[in-house]
Amino acid sequence: MDEVEQDLRGLRPALVSVEVVGIAMVVLVSIWTGHCMGGFSGSDDANLVFNWHPLLMVISLVFLYGNGILVYRVARHERKSRLKVAHAVVMGSATLLAFFGLKAVFDFHSEKEIPHTYSLHSWLGLMAVSLAVLQWILGLVTFLFPGLASHLRKALLPVHVFTGLAVFILAAVTALLGITEKAIFRDKDKEFSYKDGGGEATVVNLLGISIVVFVVLILAIVTRQSFRRLNMAEDQMLLTEGHAE
Amino acid sequence: MDEVEQDLRGLRPALVSVEVVGIAMVVLVSIWTGHCMGGFSGSDDANLVFNWHPLLMVISLVFLYGNGILVYRVARHERKSRLKVAHAVVMGSATLLAFFGLKAVFDFHSEKEIPHTYSLHSWLGLMAVSLAVLQWILGLVTFLFPGLASHLRKALLPVHVFTGLAVFILAAVTALLGITEKAIFRDKDKEFSYKDGGGEATVVNLLGISIVVFVVLILAIVTRQSFRRLNMAEDQMLLTEGHAE
């Protein structure tokens, strides 16, 4: 297959940049929901129930999902079996957390008598969450438990990588659409003026930009051949040399 | 480098699917702007001036840009020098056409006294267009005219491919944000009810879905190693054998 030599120069600064941008993104969505939009509530105030939605979706299917993709690049010296479990746990937790984020918006719509899934945001969001669940189950069965035969795993890996990245990008795109929707709805309800700029408008746009930069950096890292972890043949070598398991 | 064997099974149905979805996308944006939103005007009615914006942006930086990316897969038996010129012409035309699309929305904002670049859509859109211009100029200088030394071209090709795909995705994302914005503004102005579904709401959401599917199909085709065109070494071989130029 594609045996490009490993060359890790630039990996560390790239990973540091991803985490700086990712944390900025989580801070920005926290400021927007927790401060600008008035904070959180379990059930009393529908608007404050809603605020869990952007917060949890950005943390789950953008921040955690993105970090789960990076597991093989970050913890590259761990045994492959451990990396697989770590990857599955992060992706599974992210997908589970997304359901709490979905519950918040369905509760909000029910309370306010707003139709549930009329917008492009909702259609793409349901696609993203359904595909994330499917991707997790197929990934588990193929690569971990029970795990298919070696030649099948090898053939399916590029498919798993492509669909995983597609789900990640789709989730991020859905977040951008949701942020735009909410900003315009709040402008319409005179809760702030998007058109006139100022604090909340800046938070909204910077949150969007941080999501785009986070995704681009992760794509740049994982598509760079020379950053790839040494492949299974070499795990096998280590095994026979008695360094692992 | 990554010398995966060429295997073109599946390429033709994939290309047919891309064009079917791409044409559906152009038809949907034409129906939305030309029919639902009332058609086009050069300068008389600001709303009809605006309608050029979604139409031209979807045709230029999504449909044409996506097809420009596919040039090396579609016309794979042409000489490389011709493919480069074709690629540059399609990408250049797409970028140029995008400026007419931009002009339409700036004219609309001026006429309606709406601030020009306050939204996330506008920030990302300006990023996408600026990067498309930069990408075209750097691509021309690096690969075509004057063209850098062979080892530099080889080293810069993965960068050119990555940034080109990033610009394409960013343009498509910006289109989705713009479509969402306009749908909500029209709902707010009581020009149709997005929340209640029906004809225009369906056109809007299907347009969004068609953009997503168009992008995913193109990414699937161009990232598939076995669909890549035979590389320069083989052009060179053809040359020495006297088959080309």
GROMACS .gro file of C-alpha atoms in nm:
model
  490
    1MET     CA    1   0.000   0.000   0.000
    2ASP     CA    2   0.112   0.360   0.045
    3GLU     CA    3   0.438   0.326   0.234
    4VAL     CA    4   0.538   0.688   0.281
    5GLU     CA    5   0.819   0.738   0.530
    6GLN     CA    6   0.716   0.864   0.870
    7ASP     CA    7   0.824   1.222   0.933
    8LEU     CA    8   0.683   1.378   1.246
    9ARG     CA    9   0.829   1.726   1.209
   10GLY     CA   10   0.543   1.971   1.253
   11LEU     CA   11   0.310   1.723   1.425
   12ARG     CA   12   0.352   1.865   1.774
   13PRO     CA   13   0.284   2.232   1.681
   14ALA     CA   14  -0.012   2.114   1.471
   15LEU     CA   15  -0.159   1.920   1.764
   16VAL     CA   16  -0.103   2.213   2.001
   17SER     CA   17  -0.281   2.444   1.753
   18VAL     CA   18  -0.576   2.204   1.724
   19GLU     CA   19  -0.621   2.192   2.099
   20VAL     CA   20  -0.587   2.569   2.139
   21VAL     CA   21  -0.851   2.628   1.869
   22GLY     CA   22  -1.072   2.344   2.003
   23ILE     CA   23  -1.066   2.483   2.357
   24ALA     CA   24  -1.135   2.835   2.225
   25MET     CA   25  -1.436   2.687   2.040
   26VAL     CA   26  -1.573   2.525   2.359
   27VAL     CA   27  -1.513   2.846   2.555
   28LEU     CA   28  -1.694   3.053   2.288
   29VAL     CA   29  -1.999   2.824   2.281
   30SER     CA   30  -2.002   2.831   2.664
   31ILE     CA   31  -1.993   3.212   2.668
   32TRP     CA   32  -2.269   3.230   2.407
   33THR     CA   33  -2.504   2.981   2.579
   34GLY     CA   34  -2.405   3.039   2.944
   35HIS     CA   35  -2.370   3.418   2.933
   36CYS     CA   36  -2.525   3.585   2.623
   37MET     CA   37  -2.828   3.353   2.610
   38GLY     CA   38  -2.883   3.338   2.987
   39GLY     CA   39  -2.746   3.002   3.104
   40PHE     CA   40  -2.900   2.659   3.157
   41SER     CA   41  -3.204   2.497   3.312
   42GLY     CA   42  -3.323   2.137   3.343
   43SER     CA   43  -3.691   2.199   3.271
   44ASP     CA   44  -3.822   2.533   3.408
   45ASP     CA   45  -3.747   2.778   3.131
   46ALA     CA   46  -3.768   2.640   2.773
   47ASN     CA   47  -3.512   2.894   2.643
   48LEU     CA   48  -3.262   2.780   2.905
   49VAL     CA   49  -3.337   2.414   2.828
   50PHE     CA   50  -3.252   2.493   2.464
   51ASN     CA   51  -2.911   2.631   2.560
   52TRP     CA   52  -2.789   2.278   2.639
   53HIS     CA   53  -2.834   2.197   2.269
   54PRO     CA   54  -2.555   2.406   2.111
   55LEU     CA   55  -2.326   2.345   2.410
   56LEU     CA   56  -2.360   1.966   2.409
   57MET     CA   57  -2.356   1.925   2.029
   58VAL     CA   58  -2.036   2.130   1.988
   59ILE     CA   59  -1.865   1.944   2.275
   60SER     CA   60  -1.981   1.600   2.154
   61LEU     CA   61  -1.987   1.572   1.775
   62VAL     CA   62  -1.728   1.843   1.706
   63PHE     CA   63  -1.475   1.866   1.993
   64LEU     CA   64  -1.481   1.505   2.122
   65TYR     CA   65  -1.536   1.350   1.778
   66GLY     CA   66  -1.242   1.548   1.640
   67ASN     CA   67  -1.019   1.442   1.928
   68GLY     CA   68  -1.130   1.081   1.886
   69ILE     CA   69  -1.011   1.098   1.524
   70LEU     CA   70  -0.668   1.214   1.646
   71VAL     CA   71  -0.617   0.926   1.895
   72TYR     CA   72  -0.390   0.731   1.657
   73ARG     CA   73  -0.172   1.038   1.594
   74VAL     CA   74  -0.152   1.162   1.956
   75ALA     CA   75  -0.099   0.836   2.151
   76ARG     CA   76   0.102   0.681   1.867
   77HIS     CA   77   0.343   0.484   2.087
   78GLU     CA   78   0.066   0.286   2.259
   79ARG     CA   79  -0.019  -0.066   2.149
   80LYS     CA   80  -0.270  -0.074   1.861
   81SER     CA   81  -0.524  -0.279   2.059
   82ARG     CA   82  -0.532  -0.011   2.329
   83LEU     CA   83  -0.564   0.268   2.071
   84LYS     CA   84  -0.865   0.093   1.916
   85VAL     CA   85  -1.039   0.071   2.253
   86ALA     CA   86  -0.957   0.435   2.331
   87HIS     CA   87  -1.088   0.543   1.988
   88ALA     CA   88  -1.410   0.343   2.036
   89VAL     CA   89  -1.465   0.482   2.387
   90VAL     CA   90  -1.418   0.846   2.280
   91MET     CA   91  -1.639   0.810   1.970
   92GLY     CA   92  -1.905   0.619   2.169
   93SER     CA   93  -1.909   0.879   2.447
   94ALA     CA   94  -1.932   1.159   2.191
   95THR     CA   95  -2.227   0.993   2.018
   96LEU     CA   96  -2.403   0.923   2.349
   97LEU     CA   97  -2.356   1.282   2.466
   98ALA     CA   98  -2.505   1.403   2.137
   99PHE     CA   99  -2.834   1.234   2.234
  100PHE     CA  100  -2.862   1.455   2.543
  101GLY     CA  101  -2.802   1.753   2.315
  102LEU     CA  102  -3.080   1.630   2.084
  103LYS     CA  103  -3.317   1.575   2.378
  104ALA     CA  104  -3.271   1.942   2.479
  105VAL     CA  105  -3.387   2.077   2.143
  106PHE     CA  106  -3.679   1.833   2.113
  107ASP     CA  107  -3.795   1.936   2.464
  108PHE     CA  108  -3.760   2.302   2.366
  109HIS     CA  109  -3.965   2.258   2.046
  110SER     CA  110  -4.238   2.062   2.230
  111GLU     CA  111  -4.266   2.328   2.501
  112LYS     CA  112  -4.278   2.614   2.248
  113GLU     CA  113  -4.497   2.421   1.999
  114ILE     CA  114  -4.241   2.462   1.721
  115PRO     CA  115  -4.240   2.185   1.455
  116HIS     CA  116  -3.953   1.944   1.518
  117THR     CA  117  -3.760   1.879   1.199
  118TYR     CA  118  -3.851   2.130   0.933
  119SER     CA  119  -3.516   2.297   0.864
  120LEU     CA  120  -3.208   2.203   0.662
  121HIS     CA  121  -3.018   2.215   0.995
  122SER     CA  122  -3.246   1.947   1.142
  123TRP     CA  123  -3.233   1.725   0.831
  124LEU     CA  124  -2.853   1.735   0.817
  125GLY     CA  125  -2.831   1.695   1.195
  126LEU     CA  126  -3.044   1.379   1.194
  127MET     CA  127  -2.830   1.247   0.908
  128ALA     CA  128  -2.511   1.324   1.103
  129VAL     CA  129  -2.628   1.158   1.428
  130SER     CA  130  -2.770   0.851   1.249
  131LEU     CA  131  -2.447   0.809   1.051
  132ALA     CA  132  -2.239   0.853   1.370
  133VAL     CA  133  -2.433   0.567   1.537
  134LEU     CA  134  -2.401   0.347   1.227
  135GLN     CA  135  -2.031   0.430   1.192
  136TRP     CA  136  -1.969   0.334   1.557
  137ILE     CA  137  -2.150   0.002   1.531
  138LEU     CA  138  -1.986  -0.093   1.199
  139GLY     CA  139  -1.646   0.016   1.332
  140LEU     CA  140  -1.689  -0.197   1.643
  141VAL     CA  141  -1.795  -0.506   1.451
  142THR     CA  142  -1.528  -0.466   1.183
  143PHE     CA  143  -1.220  -0.372   1.382
  144LEU     CA  144  -1.273  -0.459   1.749
  145PHE     CA  145  -1.542  -0.701   1.855
  146PRO     CA  146  -1.569  -0.959   1.713
  147GLY     CA  147  -1.343  -0.806   1.445
  148LEU     CA  148  -1.336  -0.932   1.087
  149ALA     CA  149  -1.054  -1.122   0.917
  150SER     CA  150  -0.733  -0.924   0.865
  151HIS     CA  151  -0.774  -0.881   0.488
  152LEU     CA  152  -1.130  -0.750   0.535
  153ARG     CA  153  -1.020  -0.507   0.806
  154LYS     CA  154  -0.748  -0.382   0.575
  155ALA     CA  155  -0.993  -0.339   0.284
  156LEU     CA  156  -1.253  -0.165   0.500
  157LEU     CA  157  -1.016   0.074   0.677
  158PRO     CA  158  -1.014   0.342   0.401
  159VAL     CA  159  -1.396   0.327   0.394
  160HIS     CA  160  -1.414   0.366   0.775
  161VAL     CA  161  -1.172   0.660   0.762
  162PHE     CA  162  -1.360   0.833   0.478
  163THR     CA  163  -1.708   0.793   0.630
  164GLY     CA  164  -1.578   0.895   0.974
  165LEU     CA  165  -1.430   1.217   0.835
  166ALA     CA  166  -1.750   1.279   0.635
  167VAL     CA  167  -1.963   1.243   0.952
  168PHE     CA  168  -1.726   1.479   1.138
  169ILE     CA  169  -1.745   1.744   0.863
  170LEU     CA  170  -2.125   1.701   0.839
  171ALA     CA  171  -2.161   1.746   1.217
  172ALA     CA  172  -1.950   2.063   1.203
  173VAL     CA  173  -2.152   2.197   0.906
  174THR     CA  174  -2.475   2.128   1.096
  175ALA     CA  175  -2.336   2.319   1.395
  176LEU     CA  176  -2.260   2.619   1.170
  177LEU     CA  177  -2.617   2.610   1.033
  178GLY     CA  178  -2.762   2.587   1.385
  179ILE     CA  179  -2.553   2.881   1.505
  180THR     CA  180  -2.668   3.090   1.207
  181GLU     CA  181  -3.034   2.993   1.267
  182LYS     CA  182  -3.024   3.081   1.636
  183ALA     CA  183  -2.843   3.411   1.575
  184ILE     CA  184  -3.111   3.519   1.323
  185PHE     CA  185  -3.400   3.399   1.547
  186ARG     CA  186  -3.256   3.600   1.839
  187ASP     CA  187  -3.213   3.903   1.612
  188LYS     CA  188  -3.577   3.863   1.501
  189ASP     CA  189  -3.691   3.840   1.868
  190LYS     CA  190  -3.491   4.160   1.939
  191GLU     CA  191  -3.269   3.977   2.188
  192PHE     CA  192  -2.965   4.129   2.016
  193SER     CA  193  -2.887   4.290   1.682
  194TYR     CA  194  -2.683   4.059   1.459
  195LYS     CA  195  -2.665   4.323   1.184
  196ASP     CA  196  -2.518   4.592   1.409
  197GLY     CA  197  -2.227   4.379   1.529
  198GLY     CA  198  -2.108   4.413   1.889
  199GLY     CA  199  -2.037   4.153   2.159
  200GLU     CA  200  -2.277   3.867   2.089
  201ALA     CA  201  -2.246   3.900   1.709
  202THR     CA  202  -1.868   3.874   1.745
  203VAL     CA  203  -1.897   3.569   1.974
  204VAL     CA  204  -2.129   3.402   1.719
  205ASN     CA  205  -1.898   3.465   1.422
  206LEU     CA  206  -1.578   3.373   1.609
  207LEU     CA  207  -1.747   3.051   1.728
  208GLY     CA  208  -1.822   2.969   1.364
  209ILE     CA  209  -1.467   3.051   1.252
  210SER     CA  210  -1.320   2.841   1.536
  211ILE     CA  211  -1.526   2.540   1.425
  212VAL     CA  212  -1.403   2.580   1.064
  213VAL     CA  213  -1.037   2.615   1.170
  214PHE     CA  214  -1.066   2.317   1.412
  215VAL     CA  215  -1.200   2.094   1.133
  216VAL     CA  216  -0.943   2.212   0.874
  217LEU     CA  217  -0.652   2.150   1.115
  218ILE     CA  218  -0.773   1.799   1.198
  219LEU     CA  219  -0.821   1.716   0.830
  220ALA     CA  220  -0.472   1.851   0.753
  221ILE     CA  221  -0.317   1.632   1.027
  222VAL     CA  222  -0.497   1.307   0.946
  223THR     CA  223  -0.459   1.332   0.567
  224ARG     CA  224  -0.084   1.392   0.592
  225GLN     CA  225   0.071   1.056   0.497
  226SER     CA  226   0.399   1.117   0.682
  227PHE     CA  227   0.210   1.166   1.013
  228ARG     CA  228   0.050   0.821   0.991
  229ARG     CA  229   0.126   0.573   1.266
  230LEU     CA  230   0.357   0.287   1.161
  231ASN     CA  231   0.136   0.011   1.028
  232MET     CA  232   0.034  -0.330   1.148
  233ALA     CA  233   0.330  -0.509   0.990
  234GLU     CA  234   0.549  -0.323   1.235
  235ASP     CA  235   0.323  -0.401   1.532
  236GLN     CA  236   0.367  -0.759   1.422
  237MET     CA  237   0.743  -0.717   1.417
  238LEU     CA  238   0.736  -0.575   1.768
  239LEU     CA  239   0.525  -0.872   1.873
  240THR     CA  240   0.770  -1.127   1.739
  241GLU     CA  241   1.054  -0.932   1.899
  242GLY     CA  242   0.865  -0.962   2.226
  243HIS     CA  243   0.825  -0.586   2.286
  244ALA     CA  244   0.446  -0.588   2.311
  245GLU     CA  245   0.154  -0.782   2.462
  246MET     CA  246   0.527   0.776  -0.329
  247ASP     CA  247   0.194   0.601  -0.301
  248GLU     CA  248   0.192   0.367  -0.597
  249VAL     CA  249  -0.147   0.201  -0.562
  250GLU     CA  250  -0.252   0.007  -0.868
  251GLN     CA  251  -0.508   0.176  -1.089
  252ASP     CA  252  -0.851   0.012  -1.072
  253LEU     CA  253  -1.127   0.205  -1.247
  254ARG     CA  254  -1.419  -0.023  -1.161
  255GLY     CA  255  -1.691   0.198  -1.017
  256LEU     CA  256  -1.552   0.523  -1.157
  257ARG     CA  257  -1.810   0.561  -1.435
  258PRO     CA  258  -2.121   0.509  -1.214
  259ALA     CA  259  -1.966   0.743  -0.956
  260LEU     CA  260  -1.911   1.015  -1.219
  261VAL     CA  261  -2.265   0.970  -1.354
  262SER     CA  262  -2.404   1.003  -1.000
  263VAL     CA  263  -2.204   1.321  -0.938
  264GLU     CA  264  -2.338   1.482  -1.255
  265VAL     CA  265  -2.697   1.376  -1.185
  266VAL     CA  266  -2.678   1.522  -0.832
  267GLY     CA  267  -2.491   1.831  -0.955
  268ILE     CA  268  -2.748   1.905  -1.224
  269ALA     CA  269  -3.032   1.846  -0.973
  270MET     CA  270  -2.860   2.101  -0.748
  271VAL     CA  271  -2.843   2.362  -1.026
  272VAL     CA  272  -3.207   2.293  -1.119
  273LEU     CA  273  -3.317   2.330  -0.755
  274VAL     CA  274  -3.136   2.662  -0.705
  275SER     CA  275  -3.285   2.781  -1.038
  276ILE     CA  276  -3.638   2.686  -0.925
  277TRP     CA  277  -3.585   2.855  -0.589
  278THR     CA  278  -3.445   3.183  -0.731
  279GLY     CA  279  -3.624   3.189  -1.068
  280HIS     CA  280  -3.967   3.068  -0.954
  281CYS     CA  281  -4.021   3.077  -0.573
  282MET     CA  282  -3.834   3.406  -0.521
  283GLY     CA  283  -3.966   3.574  -0.835
  284GLY     CA  284  -3.685   3.564  -1.093
  285PHE     CA  285  -3.406   3.802  -1.186
  286SER     CA  286  -3.345   4.166  -1.260
  287GLY     CA  287  -3.039   4.370  -1.356
  288SER     CA  288  -3.107   4.671  -1.137
  289ASP     CA  289  -3.479   4.759  -1.105
  290ASP     CA  290  -3.596   4.545  -0.813
  291ALA     CA  291  -3.338   4.487  -0.536
  292ASN     CA  292  -3.495   4.152  -0.439
  293LEU     CA  293  -3.462   4.030  -0.797
  294VAL     CA  294  -3.103   4.159  -0.815
  295PHE     CA  295  -3.032   3.951  -0.502
  296ASN     CA  296  -3.159   3.633  -0.671
  297TRP     CA  297  -2.850   3.627  -0.895
  298HIS     CA  298  -2.642   3.573  -0.580
  299PRO     CA  299  -2.747   3.218  -0.480
  300LEU     CA  300  -2.777   3.113  -0.845
  301LEU     CA  301  -2.430   3.233  -0.950
  302MET     CA  302  -2.252   3.120  -0.632
  303VAL     CA  303  -2.392   2.765  -0.651
  304ILE     CA  304  -2.307   2.740  -1.023
  305SER     CA  305  -1.957   2.889  -0.981
  306LEU     CA  306  -1.790   2.783  -0.656
  307VAL     CA  307  -1.988   2.461  -0.607
  308PHE     CA  308  -2.089   2.310  -0.945
  309LEU     CA  309  -1.804   2.439  -1.167
  310TYR     CA  310  -1.540   2.420  -0.894
  311GLY     CA  311  -1.638   2.059  -0.821
  312ASN     CA  312  -1.625   1.968  -1.189
  313GLY     CA  313  -1.288   2.143  -1.223
  314ILE     CA  314  -1.156   1.917  -0.945
  315LEU     CA  315  -1.271   1.612  -1.143
  316VAL     CA  316  -1.093   1.709  -1.468
  317TYR     CA  317  -0.799   1.471  -1.405
  318ARG     CA  318  -1.038   1.179  -1.337
  319VAL     CA  319  -1.281   1.243  -1.624
  320ALA     CA  320  -1.047   1.330  -1.914
  321ARG     CA  321  -0.778   1.091  -1.788
  322HIS     CA  322  -0.651   0.986  -2.130
  323GLU     CA  323  -0.563   1.339  -2.238
  324ARG     CA  324  -0.206   1.465  -2.219
  325LYS     CA  325  -0.120   1.610  -1.877
  326SER     CA  326  -0.030   1.952  -2.020
  327ARG     CA  327  -0.380   1.982  -2.170
  328LEU     CA  328  -0.545   1.869  -1.846
  329LYS     CA  329  -0.359   2.136  -1.653
  330VAL     CA  330  -0.480   2.407  -1.889
  331ALA     CA  331  -0.839   2.272  -1.875
  332HIS     CA  332  -0.825   2.261  -1.494
  333ALA     CA  333  -0.692   2.619  -1.477
  334VAL     CA  334  -0.956   2.746  -1.722
  335VAL     CA  335  -1.249   2.585  -1.533
  336MET     CA  336  -1.123   2.701  -1.191
  337GLY     CA  337  -1.049   3.051  -1.325
  338SER     CA  338  -1.394   3.081  -1.486
  339ALA     CA  339  -1.560   2.958  -1.167
  340THR     CA  340  -1.372   3.215  -0.957
  341LEU     CA  341  -1.450   3.494  -1.203
  342LEU     CA  342  -1.821   3.404  -1.213
  343ALA     CA  343  -1.826   3.412  -0.832
  344PHE     CA  344  -1.740   3.783  -0.846
  345PHE     CA  345  -2.062   3.854  -1.038
  346GLY     CA  346  -2.245   3.659  -0.766
  347LEU     CA  347  -2.077   3.874  -0.501
  348LYS     CA  348  -2.162   4.194  -0.687
  349ALA     CA  349  -2.531   4.100  -0.679
  350VAL     CA  350  -2.544   4.070  -0.300
  351PHE     CA  351  -2.338   4.388  -0.242
  352ASP     CA  352  -2.576   4.579  -0.473
  353PHE     CA  353  -2.876   4.433  -0.288
  354HIS     CA  354  -2.737   4.532   0.053
  355SER     CA  355  -2.653   4.885  -0.067
  356GLU     CA  356  -3.002   4.933  -0.211
  357LYS     CA  357  -3.175   4.799   0.105
  358GLU     CA  358  -2.928   4.971   0.344
  359ILE     CA  359  -2.833   4.640   0.504
  360PRO     CA  360  -2.479   4.621   0.651
  361HIS     CA  361  -2.249   4.431   0.414
  362THR     CA  362  -2.049   4.170   0.602
  363TYR     CA  363  -2.193   4.114   0.947
  364SER     CA  364  -2.286   3.744   0.933
  365LEU     CA  365  -2.092   3.420   0.967
  366HIS     CA  366  -2.207   3.345   0.609
  367SER     CA  367  -2.038   3.661   0.483
  368TRP     CA  368  -1.716   3.606   0.683
  369LEU     CA  369  -1.679   3.249   0.557
  370GLY     CA  370  -1.780   3.354   0.205
  371LEU     CA  371  -1.512   3.624   0.187
  372MET     CA  372  -1.260   3.368   0.316
  373ALA     CA  373  -1.368   3.117   0.051
  374VAL     CA  374  -1.349   3.364  -0.240
  375SER     CA  375  -1.015   3.511  -0.126
  376LEU     CA  376  -0.868   3.162  -0.087
  377ALA     CA  377  -1.004   3.058  -0.429
  378VAL     CA  378  -0.824   3.355  -0.591
  379LEU     CA  379  -0.501   3.280  -0.400
  380GLN     CA  380  -0.526   2.909  -0.482
  381TRP     CA  381  -0.567   2.986  -0.853
  382ILE     CA  382  -0.271   3.224  -0.867
  383LEU     CA  383  -0.041   2.993  -0.666
  384GLY     CA  384  -0.155   2.694  -0.875
  385LEU     CA  385  -0.079   2.879  -1.199
  386VAL     CA  386   0.268   2.991  -1.087
  387THR     CA  387   0.359   2.651  -0.938
  388PHE     CA  388   0.230   2.408  -1.198
  389LEU     CA  389   0.168   2.590  -1.526
  390PHE     CA  390   0.323   2.927  -1.592
  391PRO     CA  391   0.611   2.968  -1.538
  392GLY     CA  392   0.595   2.639  -1.340
  393LEU     CA  393   0.847   2.554  -1.069
  394ALA     CA  394   1.116   2.284  -1.085
  395SER     CA  395   0.987   1.926  -1.097
  396HIS     CA  396   1.082   1.838  -0.737
  397LEU     CA  397   0.907   2.151  -0.608
  398ARG     CA  398   0.593   2.077  -0.811
  399LYS     CA  399   0.592   1.725  -0.668
  400ALA     CA  400   0.634   1.851  -0.311
  401LEU     CA  401   0.365   2.118  -0.349
  402LEU     CA  402   0.103   1.898  -0.519
  403PRO     CA  403  -0.040   1.749  -0.195
  404VAL     CA  404  -0.065   2.102  -0.052
  405HIS     CA  405  -0.245   2.226  -0.366
  406VAL     CA  406  -0.487   1.931  -0.353
  407PHE     CA  407  -0.561   1.975   0.018
  408THR     CA  408  -0.616   2.352   0.002
  409GLY     CA  409  -0.826   2.317  -0.315
  410LEU     CA  410  -1.055   2.063  -0.150
  411ALA     CA  411  -1.072   2.281   0.164
  412VAL     CA  412  -1.178   2.583  -0.046
  413PHE     CA  413  -1.441   2.369  -0.223
  414ILE     CA  414  -1.586   2.241   0.107
  415LEU     CA  415  -1.577   2.592   0.256
  416ALA     CA  416  -1.764   2.732  -0.047
  417ALA     CA  417  -2.029   2.461  -0.015
  418VAL     CA  418  -2.064   2.523   0.360
  419THR     CA  419  -2.103   2.895   0.292
  420ALA     CA  420  -2.377   2.815   0.039
  421LEU     CA  421  -2.564   2.607   0.300
  422LEU     CA  422  -2.541   2.895   0.550
  423GLY     CA  423  -2.666   3.143   0.290
  424ILE     CA  424  -2.959   2.920   0.197
  425THR     CA  425  -3.055   2.885   0.565
  426GLU     CA  426  -3.026   3.262   0.619
  427LYS     CA  427  -3.242   3.347   0.319
  428ALA     CA  428  -3.506   3.086   0.408
  429ILE     CA  429  -3.539   3.229   0.760
  430PHE     CA  430  -3.544   3.592   0.635
  431ARG     CA  431  -3.821   3.505   0.388
  432ASP     CA  432  -4.012   3.325   0.664
  433LYS     CA  433  -3.973   3.635   0.885
  434ASP     CA  434  -4.100   3.858   0.600
  435LYS     CA  435  -4.400   3.623   0.560
  436GLU     CA  436  -4.301   3.537   0.204
  437PHE     CA  437  -4.347   3.168   0.288
  438SER     CA  438  -4.362   2.957   0.603
  439TYR     CA  439  -4.043   2.753   0.648
  440LYS     CA  440  -4.182   2.589   0.965
  441ASP     CA  441  -4.497   2.459   0.797
  442GLY     CA  442  -4.313   2.277   0.519
  443GLY     CA  443  -4.467   2.274   0.171
  444GLY     CA  444  -4.321   2.348  -0.172
  445GLU     CA  445  -4.058   2.616  -0.113
  446ALA     CA  446  -3.943   2.463   0.219
  447THR     CA  447  -3.890   2.131   0.039
  448VAL     CA  448  -3.697   2.299  -0.246
  449VAL     CA  449  -3.475   2.474   0.013
  450ASN     CA  450  -3.397   2.154   0.206
  451LEU     CA  451  -3.347   1.939  -0.104
  452LEU     CA  452  -3.114   2.205  -0.245
  453GLY     CA  453  -2.911   2.181   0.077
  454ILE     CA  454  -2.906   1.800   0.068
  455SER     CA  455  -2.803   1.800  -0.301
  456ILE     CA  456  -2.506   2.027  -0.219
  457VAL     CA  457  -2.396   1.793   0.062
  458VAL     CA  458  -2.426   1.479  -0.155
  459PHE     CA  459  -2.246   1.650  -0.449
  460VAL     CA  460  -1.951   1.739  -0.224
  461VAL     CA  461  -1.936   1.395  -0.057
  462LEU     CA  462  -1.936   1.215  -0.394
  463ILE     CA  463  -1.657   1.435  -0.530
  464LEU     CA  464  -1.448   1.384  -0.216
  465ALA     CA  465  -1.506   1.007  -0.238
  466ILE     CA  466  -1.390   1.000  -0.602
  467VAL     CA  467  -1.079   1.216  -0.565
  468THR     CA  468  -0.956   1.057  -0.240
  469ARG     CA  469  -0.979   0.705  -0.383
  470GLN     CA  470  -0.619   0.612  -0.462
  471SER     CA  471  -0.708   0.352  -0.726
  472PHE     CA  472  -0.898   0.616  -0.932
  473ARG     CA  473  -0.589   0.838  -0.959
  474ARG     CA  474  -0.453   0.908  -1.303
  475LEU     CA  475  -0.126   0.732  -1.388
  476ASN     CA  476   0.157   0.958  -1.278
  477MET     CA  477   0.415   1.168  -1.451
  478ALA     CA  478   0.671   0.892  -1.480
  479GLU     CA  479   0.434   0.721  -1.719
  480ASP     CA  480   0.369   1.040  -1.918
  481GLN     CA  481   0.744   1.053  -1.946
  482MET     CA  482   0.753   0.694  -2.072
  483LEU     CA  483   0.490   0.772  -2.331
  484LEU     CA  484   0.698   1.069  -2.439
  485THR     CA  485   1.013   0.865  -2.493
  486GLU     CA  486   0.810   0.605  -2.676
  487GLY     CA  487   0.693   0.883  -2.905
  488HIS     CA  488   0.321   0.854  -2.827
  489ALA     CA  489   0.275   1.211  -2.710
  490GLU     CA  490   0.361   1.574  -2.793
   0.00000   0.00000   0.00000
